[in-house]
PDB file of C-alpha atoms in Angstrom:
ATOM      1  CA  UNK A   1    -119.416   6.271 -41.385  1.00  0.00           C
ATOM      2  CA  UNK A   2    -122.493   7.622 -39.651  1.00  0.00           C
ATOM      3  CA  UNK A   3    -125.578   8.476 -41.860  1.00  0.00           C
ATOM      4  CA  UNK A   4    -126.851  11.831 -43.327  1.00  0.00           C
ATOM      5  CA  UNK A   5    -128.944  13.510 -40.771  1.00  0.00           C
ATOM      6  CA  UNK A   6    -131.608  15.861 -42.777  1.00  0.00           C
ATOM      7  CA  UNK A   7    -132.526  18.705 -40.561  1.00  0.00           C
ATOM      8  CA  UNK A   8    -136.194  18.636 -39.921  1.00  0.00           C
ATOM      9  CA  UNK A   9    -136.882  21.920 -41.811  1.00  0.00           C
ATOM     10  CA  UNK A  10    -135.461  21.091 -44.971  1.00  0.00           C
ATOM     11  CA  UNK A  11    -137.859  19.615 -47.111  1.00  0.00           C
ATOM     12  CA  UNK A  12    -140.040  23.064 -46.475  1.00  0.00           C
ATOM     13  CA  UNK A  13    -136.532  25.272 -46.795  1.00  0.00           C
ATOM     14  CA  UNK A  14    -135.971  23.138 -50.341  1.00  0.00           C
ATOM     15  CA  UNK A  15    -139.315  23.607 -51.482  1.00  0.00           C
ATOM     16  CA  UNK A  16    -139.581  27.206 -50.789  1.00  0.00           C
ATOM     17  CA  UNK A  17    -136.717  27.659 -53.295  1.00  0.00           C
ATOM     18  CA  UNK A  18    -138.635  25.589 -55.023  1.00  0.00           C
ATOM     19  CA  UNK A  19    -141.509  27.594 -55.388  1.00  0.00           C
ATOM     20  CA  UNK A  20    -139.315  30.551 -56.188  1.00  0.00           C
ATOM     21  CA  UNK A  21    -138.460  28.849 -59.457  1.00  0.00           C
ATOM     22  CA  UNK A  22    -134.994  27.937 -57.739  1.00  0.00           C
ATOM     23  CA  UNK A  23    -133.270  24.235 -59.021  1.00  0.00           C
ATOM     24  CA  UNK A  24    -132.029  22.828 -55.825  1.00  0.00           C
ATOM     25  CA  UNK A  25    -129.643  19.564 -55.408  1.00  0.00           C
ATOM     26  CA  UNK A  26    -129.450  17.685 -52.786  1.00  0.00           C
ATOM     27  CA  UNK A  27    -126.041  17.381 -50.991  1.00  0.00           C
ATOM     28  CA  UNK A  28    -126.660  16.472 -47.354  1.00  0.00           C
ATOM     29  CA  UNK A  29    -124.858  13.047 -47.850  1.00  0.00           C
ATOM     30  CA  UNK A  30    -121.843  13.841 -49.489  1.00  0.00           C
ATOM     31  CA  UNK A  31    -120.142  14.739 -46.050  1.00  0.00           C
ATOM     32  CA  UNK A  32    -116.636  16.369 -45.238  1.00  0.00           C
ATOM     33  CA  UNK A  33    -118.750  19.369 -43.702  1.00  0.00           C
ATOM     34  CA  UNK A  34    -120.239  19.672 -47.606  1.00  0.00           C
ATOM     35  CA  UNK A  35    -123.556  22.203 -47.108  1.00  0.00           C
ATOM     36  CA  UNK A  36    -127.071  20.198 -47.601  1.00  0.00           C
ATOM     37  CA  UNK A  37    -128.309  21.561 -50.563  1.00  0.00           C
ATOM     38  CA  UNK A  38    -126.790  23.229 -54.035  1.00  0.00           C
ATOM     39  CA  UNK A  39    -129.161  25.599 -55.190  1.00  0.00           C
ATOM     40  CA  UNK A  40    -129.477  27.763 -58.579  1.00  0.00           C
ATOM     41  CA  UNK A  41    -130.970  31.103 -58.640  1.00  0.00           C
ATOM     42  CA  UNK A  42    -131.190  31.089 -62.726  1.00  0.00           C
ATOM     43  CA  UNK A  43    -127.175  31.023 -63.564  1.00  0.00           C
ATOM     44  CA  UNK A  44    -126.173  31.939 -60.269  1.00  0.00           C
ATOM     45  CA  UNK A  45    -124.821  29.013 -57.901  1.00  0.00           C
ATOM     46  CA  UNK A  46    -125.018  29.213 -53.739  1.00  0.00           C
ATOM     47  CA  UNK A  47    -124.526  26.418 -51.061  1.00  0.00           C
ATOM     48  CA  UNK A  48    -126.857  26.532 -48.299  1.00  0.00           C
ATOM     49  CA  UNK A  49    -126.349  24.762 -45.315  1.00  0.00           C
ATOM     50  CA  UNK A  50    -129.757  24.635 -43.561  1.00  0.00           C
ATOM     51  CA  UNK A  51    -130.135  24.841 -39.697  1.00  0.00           C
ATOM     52  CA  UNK A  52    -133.261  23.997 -37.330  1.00  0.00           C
ATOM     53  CA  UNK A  53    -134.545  27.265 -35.462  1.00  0.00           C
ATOM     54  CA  UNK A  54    -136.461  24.939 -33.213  1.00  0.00           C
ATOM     55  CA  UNK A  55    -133.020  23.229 -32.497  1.00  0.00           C
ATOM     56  CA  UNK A  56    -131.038  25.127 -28.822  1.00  0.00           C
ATOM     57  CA  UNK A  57    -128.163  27.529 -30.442  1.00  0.00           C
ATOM     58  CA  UNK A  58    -125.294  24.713 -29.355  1.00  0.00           C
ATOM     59  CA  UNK A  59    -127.578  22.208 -31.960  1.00  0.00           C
ATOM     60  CA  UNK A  60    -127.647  25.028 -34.654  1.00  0.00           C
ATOM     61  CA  UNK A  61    -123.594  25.743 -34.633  1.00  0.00           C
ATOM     62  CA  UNK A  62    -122.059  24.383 -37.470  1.00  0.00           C
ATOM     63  CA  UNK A  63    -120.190  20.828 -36.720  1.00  0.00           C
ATOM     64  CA  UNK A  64    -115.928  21.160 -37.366  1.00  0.00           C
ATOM     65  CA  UNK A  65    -116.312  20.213 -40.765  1.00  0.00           C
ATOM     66  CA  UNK A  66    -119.053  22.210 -41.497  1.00  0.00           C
ATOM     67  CA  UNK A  67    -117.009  25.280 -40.501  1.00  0.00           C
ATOM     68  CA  UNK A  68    -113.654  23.987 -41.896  1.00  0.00           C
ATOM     69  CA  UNK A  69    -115.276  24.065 -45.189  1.00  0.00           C
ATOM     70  CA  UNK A  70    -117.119  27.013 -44.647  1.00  0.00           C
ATOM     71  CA  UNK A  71    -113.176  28.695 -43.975  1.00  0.00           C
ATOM     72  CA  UNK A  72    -111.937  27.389 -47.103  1.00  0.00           C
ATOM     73  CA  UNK A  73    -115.100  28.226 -49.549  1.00  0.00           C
ATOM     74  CA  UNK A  74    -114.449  31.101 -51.595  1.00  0.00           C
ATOM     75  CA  UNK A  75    -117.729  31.078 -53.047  1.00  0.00           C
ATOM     76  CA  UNK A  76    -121.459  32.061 -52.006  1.00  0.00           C
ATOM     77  CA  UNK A  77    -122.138  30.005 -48.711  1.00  0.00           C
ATOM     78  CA  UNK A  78    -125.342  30.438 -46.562  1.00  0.00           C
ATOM     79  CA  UNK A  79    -126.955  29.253 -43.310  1.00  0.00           C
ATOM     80  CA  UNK A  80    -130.277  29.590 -43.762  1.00  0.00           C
ATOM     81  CA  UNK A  81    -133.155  28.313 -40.795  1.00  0.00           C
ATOM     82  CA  UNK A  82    -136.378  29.949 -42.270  1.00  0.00           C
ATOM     83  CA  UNK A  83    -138.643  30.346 -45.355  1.00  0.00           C
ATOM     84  CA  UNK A  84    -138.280  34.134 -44.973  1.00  0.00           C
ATOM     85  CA  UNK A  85    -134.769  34.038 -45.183  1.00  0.00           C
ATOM     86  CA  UNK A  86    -135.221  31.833 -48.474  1.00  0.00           C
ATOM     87  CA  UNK A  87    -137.309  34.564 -50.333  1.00  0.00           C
ATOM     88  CA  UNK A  88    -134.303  37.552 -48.600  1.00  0.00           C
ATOM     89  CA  UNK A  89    -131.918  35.958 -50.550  1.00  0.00           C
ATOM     90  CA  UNK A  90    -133.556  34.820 -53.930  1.00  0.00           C
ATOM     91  CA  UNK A  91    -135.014  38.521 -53.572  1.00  0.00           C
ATOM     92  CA  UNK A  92    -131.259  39.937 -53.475  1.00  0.00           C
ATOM     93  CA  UNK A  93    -129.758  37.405 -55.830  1.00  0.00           C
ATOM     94  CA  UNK A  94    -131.777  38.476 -59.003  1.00  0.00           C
ATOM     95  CA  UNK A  95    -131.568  42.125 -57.778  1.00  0.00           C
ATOM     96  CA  UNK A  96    -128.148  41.792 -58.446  1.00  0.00           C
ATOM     97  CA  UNK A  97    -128.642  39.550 -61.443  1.00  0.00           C
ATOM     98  CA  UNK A  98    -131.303  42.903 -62.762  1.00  0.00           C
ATOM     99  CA  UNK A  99    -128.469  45.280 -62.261  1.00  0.00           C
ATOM    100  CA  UNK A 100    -125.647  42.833 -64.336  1.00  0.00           C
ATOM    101  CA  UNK A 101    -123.903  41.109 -61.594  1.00  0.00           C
ATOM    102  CA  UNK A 102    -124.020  37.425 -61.160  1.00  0.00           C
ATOM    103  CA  UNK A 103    -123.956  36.920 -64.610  1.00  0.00           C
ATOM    104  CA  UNK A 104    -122.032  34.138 -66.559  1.00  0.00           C
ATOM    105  CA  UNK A 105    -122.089  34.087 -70.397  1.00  0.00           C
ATOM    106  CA  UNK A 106    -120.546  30.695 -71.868  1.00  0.00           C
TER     107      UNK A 106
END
């Protein structure tokens, strides 16, 4: 079994959720196309899958297992490459969350 490779952006994609008051998981070596990080947008749950913008477009696709889980996920799955793209989609996660969606009560 080959090892994890951690995309050289993550640490600065993980702690940019981070600073957003995101928890984040690391998932990068579970494997079977699983996406690198779990994160939590306060009870909300997305899988990102982070990608290297410095990396040519054939480096960036996802590998077969990446997409073959990707096809099968029913839930929230994102590529994400950028910081910016971090605070988009916190930004529209507790929008939703503000207007009653994304909720779960237990």
């Amino acid at each position: 079994m080959r090892r994890a490779r951690v995309d050289r952006n993550q640490p600065e994609i993980v702690q940019a959720f981070r600073r957003l008051g995101c928890q984040v998981a690391h998932t990068h070596t579970v494997g079977h196309g699983f996406p690198d990080i779990v994160v939590a947008v306060g009870r909300y749950t997305l899988l990102v899958e982070i990608k290297d913008p410095e990396q040519p477009a054939s480096k960036r696709k996802l590998t077969p297992d990446e997409q073959e889980f990707a096809n099968r996920w029913t839930g929230d799955l994102r590529i994400v490459t950028t910081i910016e793209e971090v605070a988009e989609i916190v930004d529209q996660i507790r929008k939703d969350q503000n207007r009653g969606g994304n909720n779960v009560t237990f």
